Structure formats: C-alpha cells, structure tokens
Amino acid sequence: MAIIAKKIQDSKTKAIGELKDTLKNAKDYIFTDYRGLTVEQITNLRKQLRAKDVEYKVVKNNFARIAFEQLSTPDLSGYLTGPTAVAITPKDPNEVAKILYDFLKEVPALQVKGALIGNTIYNAAQTEAFSRLPGRLELISMLMSVMNGPARNLAAALNDVPARLVRTVKAVADKKAEAS
C-alpha cells in the first residue's frame, strides 16, 4: 500500500499521472534493479529495448505503487523497493525478458526482480524460466509448420504417383529400344 500524504504537491500528482499514462499503454512489465550499471551500459540496454518498442524507465517506487494501484493491477509493492527500473512492454514480453537476461550475462550488475505478465506476477526465477520459452512469433511459426506438414506430405505423395508412372514408361521404352 502506498503512503499518501494529506496534501500532495501538484508536481507529484502530475508525475504520477504521466507515469500512469505511460504504464497503461502496456500490459506487461519487467522490474529490474539497475544499481551498479554505468550510464553507457544503461544507454546500451535502452537502445536494445527501444528496437523492440519497449520503454525502460527508472521510476520512483512510491509513484509507481500509486500508479499501479490506480491501474488496478495486483500488488507489486514487493518489486518496488530499492532502485527500480521498469521495462514497459507493449507487445511480446518474452523477447524483452530474453534481451534483459542476455544483457545480464554480459553485465551481471543488472538484476531482474520480477515481472507482471498479463495479471500474473512472476518472481525472478519464474521470469528467467519465462525468458527461455519460445516467443510468440516462434510459437506461431512452429504451429504453422506443424499445420503445413500434412499438406506438404499429401502434395509429395500425389506428385509421386505421376513421377513413378513416367519413370516406368521411360524404363519400358528404354528396354524396348535396347531389344530392337
């Protein structure tokens, strides 16, 4: 539960409103601890995430708690402690988790705290396991490949019958040509 002062400054209300507007454009969020990263490393991470239309935003924990409460999300206060940056994911959270964990291999100072995927909260271990799963596009391509397999086999079988006939006729013609 967020601590709400009796009199809230207009600048803070505006900051919470802007954060809420940013957060409501996505449905998936991955929380990280960026302590120990250099400006260059954070810039590099942001560049990789921006390529996937993901915003990586450093947030004030109390503002984020209030914004998430106003968006009626599950309680995320356990992930909003210490220095927190949020990867706001409008599309495929799996790809973002993969980017974060690949970056973590290069820069171990980054720590993934957890994630909110849909309405399900994942801890760090579950988020890592989620990052190892195939992404949405990979799953669609696997499904299309499986669905295309029987049609491909049928086409090959149907194409094989006339090809056998042609080879048989050619063999008979060759045999008759040898005989004469």
PDB file of C-alpha atoms in Angstrom:
ATOM      1  CA  MET A   1       0.000   0.000   0.000  1.00  0.00           C
ATOM      2  CA  ALA A   2       1.392   3.350  -0.994  1.00  0.00           C
ATOM      3  CA  ILE A   3       1.862   6.107   1.525  1.00  0.00           C
ATOM      4  CA  ILE A   4      -0.334   9.002   0.505  1.00  0.00           C
ATOM      5  CA  ALA A   5       0.269  12.400   2.063  1.00  0.00           C
ATOM      6  CA  LYS A   6      -2.597  14.615   3.200  1.00  0.00           C
ATOM      7  CA  LYS A   7      -1.569  17.388   0.837  1.00  0.00           C
ATOM      8  CA  ILE A   8       0.005  16.257  -2.396  1.00  0.00           C
ATOM      9  CA  GLN A   9       2.087  18.671  -4.418  1.00  0.00           C
ATOM     10  CA  ASP A  10       0.870  19.387  -7.943  1.00  0.00           C
ATOM     11  CA  SER A  11       4.222  18.357  -9.433  1.00  0.00           C
ATOM     12  CA  LYS A  12       3.978  14.941  -7.788  1.00  0.00           C
ATOM     13  CA  THR A  13       0.387  14.481  -8.939  1.00  0.00           C
ATOM     14  CA  LYS A  14       1.450  15.390 -12.463  1.00  0.00           C
ATOM     15  CA  ALA A  15       4.419  12.966 -12.316  1.00  0.00           C
ATOM     16  CA  ILE A  16       2.155  10.143 -11.115  1.00  0.00           C
ATOM     17  CA  GLY A  17      -0.343  10.931 -13.878  1.00  0.00           C
ATOM     18  CA  GLU A  18       2.386  10.849 -16.545  1.00  0.00           C
ATOM     19  CA  LEU A  19       3.705   7.564 -15.177  1.00  0.00           C
ATOM     20  CA  LYS A  20       0.195   6.127 -15.143  1.00  0.00           C
ATOM     21  CA  ASP A  21      -0.320   7.196 -18.788  1.00  0.00           C
ATOM     22  CA  THR A  22       2.959   5.515 -19.740  1.00  0.00           C
ATOM     23  CA  LEU A  23       2.090   2.331 -17.840  1.00  0.00           C
ATOM     24  CA  LYS A  24      -1.436   1.977 -19.202  1.00  0.00           C
ATOM     25  CA  ASN A  25      -0.110   1.766 -22.784  1.00  0.00           C
ATOM     26  CA  ALA A  26       1.240  -1.700 -21.975  1.00  0.00           C
ATOM     27  CA  LYS A  27       0.037  -4.776 -20.144  1.00  0.00           C
ATOM     28  CA  ASP A  28       3.369  -6.393 -19.314  1.00  0.00           C
ATOM     29  CA  TYR A  29       6.141  -5.038 -17.085  1.00  0.00           C
ATOM     30  CA  ILE A  30       9.527  -6.380 -16.044  1.00  0.00           C
ATOM     31  CA  PHE A  31      11.119  -4.883 -12.926  1.00  0.00           C
ATOM     32  CA  THR A  32      14.884  -4.571 -12.596  1.00  0.00           C
ATOM     33  CA  ASP A  33      17.462  -3.234 -10.168  1.00  0.00           C
ATOM     34  CA  TYR A  34      19.880  -1.102 -12.153  1.00  0.00           C
ATOM     35  CA  ARG A  35      22.304  -0.401  -9.275  1.00  0.00           C
ATOM     36  CA  GLY A  36      25.918  -0.716 -10.420  1.00  0.00           C
ATOM     37  CA  LEU A  37      25.281  -0.045 -14.111  1.00  0.00           C
ATOM     38  CA  THR A  38      27.146   2.760 -15.829  1.00  0.00           C
ATOM     39  CA  VAL A  39      25.362   5.350 -17.928  1.00  0.00           C
ATOM     40  CA  GLU A  40      26.858   3.749 -21.036  1.00  0.00           C
ATOM     41  CA  GLN A  41      25.515   0.320 -20.070  1.00  0.00           C
ATOM     42  CA  ILE A  42      22.011   1.657 -19.353  1.00  0.00           C
ATOM     43  CA  THR A  43      22.086   3.550 -22.654  1.00  0.00           C
ATOM     44  CA  ASN A  44      23.094   0.363 -24.473  1.00  0.00           C
ATOM     45  CA  LEU A  45      20.293  -1.593 -22.758  1.00  0.00           C
ATOM     46  CA  ARG A  46      17.747   1.105 -23.610  1.00  0.00           C
ATOM     47  CA  LYS A  47      18.879   1.027 -27.249  1.00  0.00           C
ATOM     48  CA  GLN A  48      18.356  -2.753 -27.409  1.00  0.00           C
ATOM     49  CA  LEU A  49      14.931  -2.454 -25.791  1.00  0.00           C
ATOM     50  CA  ARG A  50      13.891   0.508 -27.948  1.00  0.00           C
ATOM     51  CA  ALA A  51      14.439  -1.694 -31.017  1.00  0.00           C
ATOM     52  CA  LYS A  52      11.509  -3.797 -29.702  1.00  0.00           C
ATOM     53  CA  ASP A  53       9.345  -0.714 -28.909  1.00  0.00           C
ATOM     54  CA  VAL A  54       9.973  -1.133 -25.182  1.00  0.00           C
ATOM     55  CA  GLU A  55      10.414   1.775 -22.822  1.00  0.00           C
ATOM     56  CA  TYR A  56      12.913   1.250 -19.997  1.00  0.00           C
ATOM     57  CA  LYS A  57      12.031   3.764 -17.324  1.00  0.00           C
ATOM     58  CA  VAL A  58      13.595   4.487 -13.943  1.00  0.00           C
ATOM     59  CA  VAL A  59      10.706   5.061 -11.537  1.00  0.00           C
ATOM     60  CA  LYS A  60      10.189   6.365  -8.044  1.00  0.00           C
ATOM     61  CA  ASN A  61       8.822   3.437  -6.089  1.00  0.00           C
ATOM     62  CA  ASN A  62       6.059   5.342  -4.303  1.00  0.00           C
ATOM     63  CA  PHE A  63       4.872   6.967  -7.551  1.00  0.00           C
ATOM     64  CA  ALA A  64       4.894   3.578  -9.269  1.00  0.00           C
ATOM     65  CA  ARG A  65       2.931   1.971  -6.428  1.00  0.00           C
ATOM     66  CA  ILE A  66       0.261   4.659  -6.665  1.00  0.00           C
ATOM     67  CA  ALA A  67       0.134   4.440 -10.480  1.00  0.00           C
ATOM     68  CA  PHE A  68      -0.180   0.639 -10.434  1.00  0.00           C
ATOM     69  CA  GLU A  69      -2.893   0.833  -7.757  1.00  0.00           C
ATOM     70  CA  GLN A  70      -4.831   3.301  -9.924  1.00  0.00           C
ATOM     71  CA  LEU A  71      -4.493   0.878 -12.853  1.00  0.00           C
ATOM     72  CA  SER A  72      -5.985  -1.910 -10.668  1.00  0.00           C
ATOM     73  CA  THR A  73      -3.052  -4.283 -11.061  1.00  0.00           C
ATOM     74  CA  PRO A  74      -2.104  -6.920  -8.482  1.00  0.00           C
ATOM     75  CA  ASP A  75       0.044  -5.769  -5.548  1.00  0.00           C
ATOM     76  CA  LEU A  76       3.578  -5.135  -6.823  1.00  0.00           C
ATOM     77  CA  SER A  77       4.997  -3.476  -3.714  1.00  0.00           C
ATOM     78  CA  GLY A  78       7.485  -6.351  -3.239  1.00  0.00           C
ATOM     79  CA  TYR A  79       9.187  -5.418  -6.518  1.00  0.00           C
ATOM     80  CA  LEU A  80       9.091  -1.672  -5.922  1.00  0.00           C
ATOM     81  CA  THR A  81      11.913  -1.456  -3.403  1.00  0.00           C
ATOM     82  CA  GLY A  82      15.389  -0.080  -3.897  1.00  0.00           C
ATOM     83  CA  PRO A  83      16.476   1.402  -7.218  1.00  0.00           C
ATOM     84  CA  THR A  84      13.848   0.274  -9.713  1.00  0.00           C
ATOM     85  CA  ALA A  85      13.610   0.495 -13.471  1.00  0.00           C
ATOM     86  CA  VAL A  86      10.660  -0.919 -15.376  1.00  0.00           C
ATOM     87  CA  ALA A  87      10.721  -2.361 -18.883  1.00  0.00           C
ATOM     88  CA  ILE A  88       7.273  -1.398 -20.163  1.00  0.00           C
ATOM     89  CA  THR A  89       6.368  -3.982 -22.787  1.00  0.00           C
ATOM     90  CA  PRO A  90       3.519  -3.256 -25.202  1.00  0.00           C
ATOM     91  CA  LYS A  91       3.988  -6.377 -27.370  1.00  0.00           C
ATOM     92  CA  ASP A  92       5.928  -9.566 -26.642  1.00  0.00           C
ATOM     93  CA  PRO A  93       7.245  -9.749 -23.062  1.00  0.00           C
ATOM     94  CA  ASN A  94       9.158 -12.940 -23.840  1.00  0.00           C
ATOM     95  CA  GLU A  95      11.510 -11.138 -26.226  1.00  0.00           C
ATOM     96  CA  VAL A  96      12.086  -8.398 -23.655  1.00  0.00           C
ATOM     97  CA  ALA A  97      12.893 -10.947 -20.949  1.00  0.00           C
ATOM     98  CA  LYS A  98      15.362 -12.591 -23.344  1.00  0.00           C
ATOM     99  CA  ILE A  99      17.042  -9.237 -24.024  1.00  0.00           C
ATOM    100  CA  LEU A 100      17.308  -8.499 -20.296  1.00  0.00           C
ATOM    101  CA  TYR A 101      18.750 -11.911 -19.446  1.00  0.00           C
ATOM    102  CA  ASP A 102      21.195 -11.782 -22.379  1.00  0.00           C
ATOM    103  CA  PHE A 103      22.284  -8.345 -21.165  1.00  0.00           C
ATOM    104  CA  LEU A 104      22.572  -9.737 -17.628  1.00  0.00           C
ATOM    105  CA  LYS A 105      25.083 -12.328 -18.879  1.00  0.00           C
ATOM    106  CA  GLU A 106      27.312  -9.502 -20.136  1.00  0.00           C
ATOM    107  CA  VAL A 107      26.648  -7.120 -17.225  1.00  0.00           C
ATOM    108  CA  PRO A 108      25.918  -9.057 -14.022  1.00  0.00           C
ATOM    109  CA  ALA A 109      25.215  -5.822 -12.103  1.00  0.00           C
ATOM    110  CA  LEU A 110      21.710  -5.757 -13.603  1.00  0.00           C
ATOM    111  CA  GLN A 111      19.216  -7.741 -11.548  1.00  0.00           C
ATOM    112  CA  VAL A 112      15.754  -8.770 -12.653  1.00  0.00           C
ATOM    113  CA  LYS A 113      13.411  -8.500  -9.672  1.00  0.00           C
ATOM    114  CA  GLY A 114      10.280  -9.943 -11.262  1.00  0.00           C
ATOM    115  CA  ALA A 115       7.555  -9.276 -13.788  1.00  0.00           C
ATOM    116  CA  LEU A 116       3.875  -8.636 -14.254  1.00  0.00           C
ATOM    117  CA  ILE A 117       2.774 -10.510 -17.373  1.00  0.00           C
ATOM    118  CA  GLY A 118      -0.924 -10.008 -18.018  1.00  0.00           C
ATOM    119  CA  ASN A 119      -2.315 -10.237 -14.490  1.00  0.00           C
ATOM    120  CA  THR A 120       0.211 -12.812 -13.280  1.00  0.00           C
ATOM    121  CA  ILE A 121       3.125 -11.819 -11.082  1.00  0.00           C
ATOM    122  CA  TYR A 122       6.385 -13.706 -11.690  1.00  0.00           C
ATOM    123  CA  ASN A 123       9.366 -13.686  -9.350  1.00  0.00           C
ATOM    124  CA  ALA A 124      12.935 -13.515 -10.704  1.00  0.00           C
ATOM    125  CA  ALA A 125      13.286 -17.300 -11.181  1.00  0.00           C
ATOM    126  CA  GLN A 126       9.922 -17.563 -12.958  1.00  0.00           C
ATOM    127  CA  THR A 127      10.833 -14.590 -15.163  1.00  0.00           C
ATOM    128  CA  GLU A 128      14.096 -16.291 -16.126  1.00  0.00           C
ATOM    129  CA  ALA A 129      12.228 -19.501 -16.977  1.00  0.00           C
ATOM    130  CA  PHE A 130       9.741 -17.432 -18.994  1.00  0.00           C
ATOM    131  CA  SER A 131      12.635 -15.882 -20.947  1.00  0.00           C
ATOM    132  CA  ARG A 132      13.779 -19.353 -22.035  1.00  0.00           C
ATOM    133  CA  LEU A 133      10.408 -20.199 -23.604  1.00  0.00           C
ATOM    134  CA  PRO A 134       9.900 -19.625 -27.325  1.00  0.00           C
ATOM    135  CA  GLY A 135       8.411 -16.240 -28.170  1.00  0.00           C
ATOM    136  CA  ARG A 136       5.005 -15.592 -29.694  1.00  0.00           C
ATOM    137  CA  LEU A 137       6.302 -15.437 -33.273  1.00  0.00           C
ATOM    138  CA  GLU A 138       8.366 -18.592 -32.788  1.00  0.00           C
ATOM    139  CA  LEU A 139       5.304 -20.438 -31.469  1.00  0.00           C
ATOM    140  CA  ILE A 140       3.217 -19.258 -34.418  1.00  0.00           C
ATOM    141  CA  SER A 141       5.877 -20.416 -36.887  1.00  0.00           C
ATOM    142  CA  MET A 142       6.090 -23.806 -35.117  1.00  0.00           C
ATOM    143  CA  LEU A 143       2.311 -24.151 -35.299  1.00  0.00           C
ATOM    144  CA  MET A 144       2.235 -23.201 -38.978  1.00  0.00           C
ATOM    145  CA  SER A 145       4.997 -25.694 -39.710  1.00  0.00           C
ATOM    146  CA  VAL A 146       3.056 -28.469 -37.970  1.00  0.00           C
ATOM    147  CA  MET A 147      -0.146 -27.490 -39.764  1.00  0.00           C
ATOM    148  CA  ASN A 148       1.662 -27.312 -43.113  1.00  0.00           C
ATOM    149  CA  GLY A 149       3.287 -30.761 -42.717  1.00  0.00           C
ATOM    150  CA  PRO A 150       0.301 -32.965 -43.697  1.00  0.00           C
ATOM    151  CA  ALA A 151      -0.480 -30.807 -46.726  1.00  0.00           C
ATOM    152  CA  ARG A 152       3.163 -30.965 -47.824  1.00  0.00           C
ATOM    153  CA  ASN A 153       3.218 -34.771 -47.398  1.00  0.00           C
ATOM    154  CA  LEU A 154      -0.040 -35.124 -49.370  1.00  0.00           C
ATOM    155  CA  ALA A 155       1.327 -32.967 -52.185  1.00  0.00           C
ATOM    156  CA  ALA A 156       4.516 -35.049 -52.280  1.00  0.00           C
ATOM    157  CA  ALA A 157       2.517 -38.311 -52.342  1.00  0.00           C
ATOM    158  CA  LEU A 158       0.228 -37.069 -55.109  1.00  0.00           C
ATOM    159  CA  ASN A 159       3.204 -35.825 -57.094  1.00  0.00           C
ATOM    160  CA  ASP A 160       4.996 -39.145 -56.636  1.00  0.00           C
ATOM    161  CA  VAL A 161       2.316 -41.199 -58.480  1.00  0.00           C
ATOM    162  CA  PRO A 162       2.723 -39.493 -61.891  1.00  0.00           C
ATOM    163  CA  ALA A 163       6.509 -39.393 -61.422  1.00  0.00           C
ATOM    164  CA  ARG A 164       6.553 -43.188 -60.899  1.00  0.00           C
ATOM    165  CA  LEU A 165       4.369 -43.653 -63.967  1.00  0.00           C
ATOM    166  CA  VAL A 166       6.735 -41.530 -66.065  1.00  0.00           C
ATOM    167  CA  ARG A 167       9.771 -43.452 -64.790  1.00  0.00           C
ATOM    168  CA  THR A 168       8.062 -46.796 -65.524  1.00  0.00           C
ATOM    169  CA  VAL A 169       7.122 -45.742 -69.060  1.00  0.00           C
ATOM    170  CA  LYS A 170      10.674 -44.445 -69.606  1.00  0.00           C
ATOM    171  CA  ALA A 171      12.127 -47.776 -68.358  1.00  0.00           C
ATOM    172  CA  VAL A 172       9.822 -49.749 -70.677  1.00  0.00           C
ATOM    173  CA  ALA A 173      10.770 -47.501 -73.609  1.00  0.00           C
ATOM    174  CA  ASP A 174      14.484 -47.923 -72.820  1.00  0.00           C
ATOM    175  CA  LYS A 175      14.072 -51.708 -72.601  1.00  0.00           C
ATOM    176  CA  LYS A 176      12.260 -51.831 -75.980  1.00  0.00           C
ATOM    177  CA  ALA A 177      14.944 -49.588 -77.516  1.00  0.00           C
ATOM    178  CA  GLU A 178      17.642 -51.994 -76.273  1.00  0.00           C
ATOM    179  CA  ALA A 179      15.765 -55.003 -77.569  1.00  0.00           C
ATOM    180  CA  SER A 180      15.455 -53.603 -81.064  1.00  0.00           C
TER     181      SER A 180
END
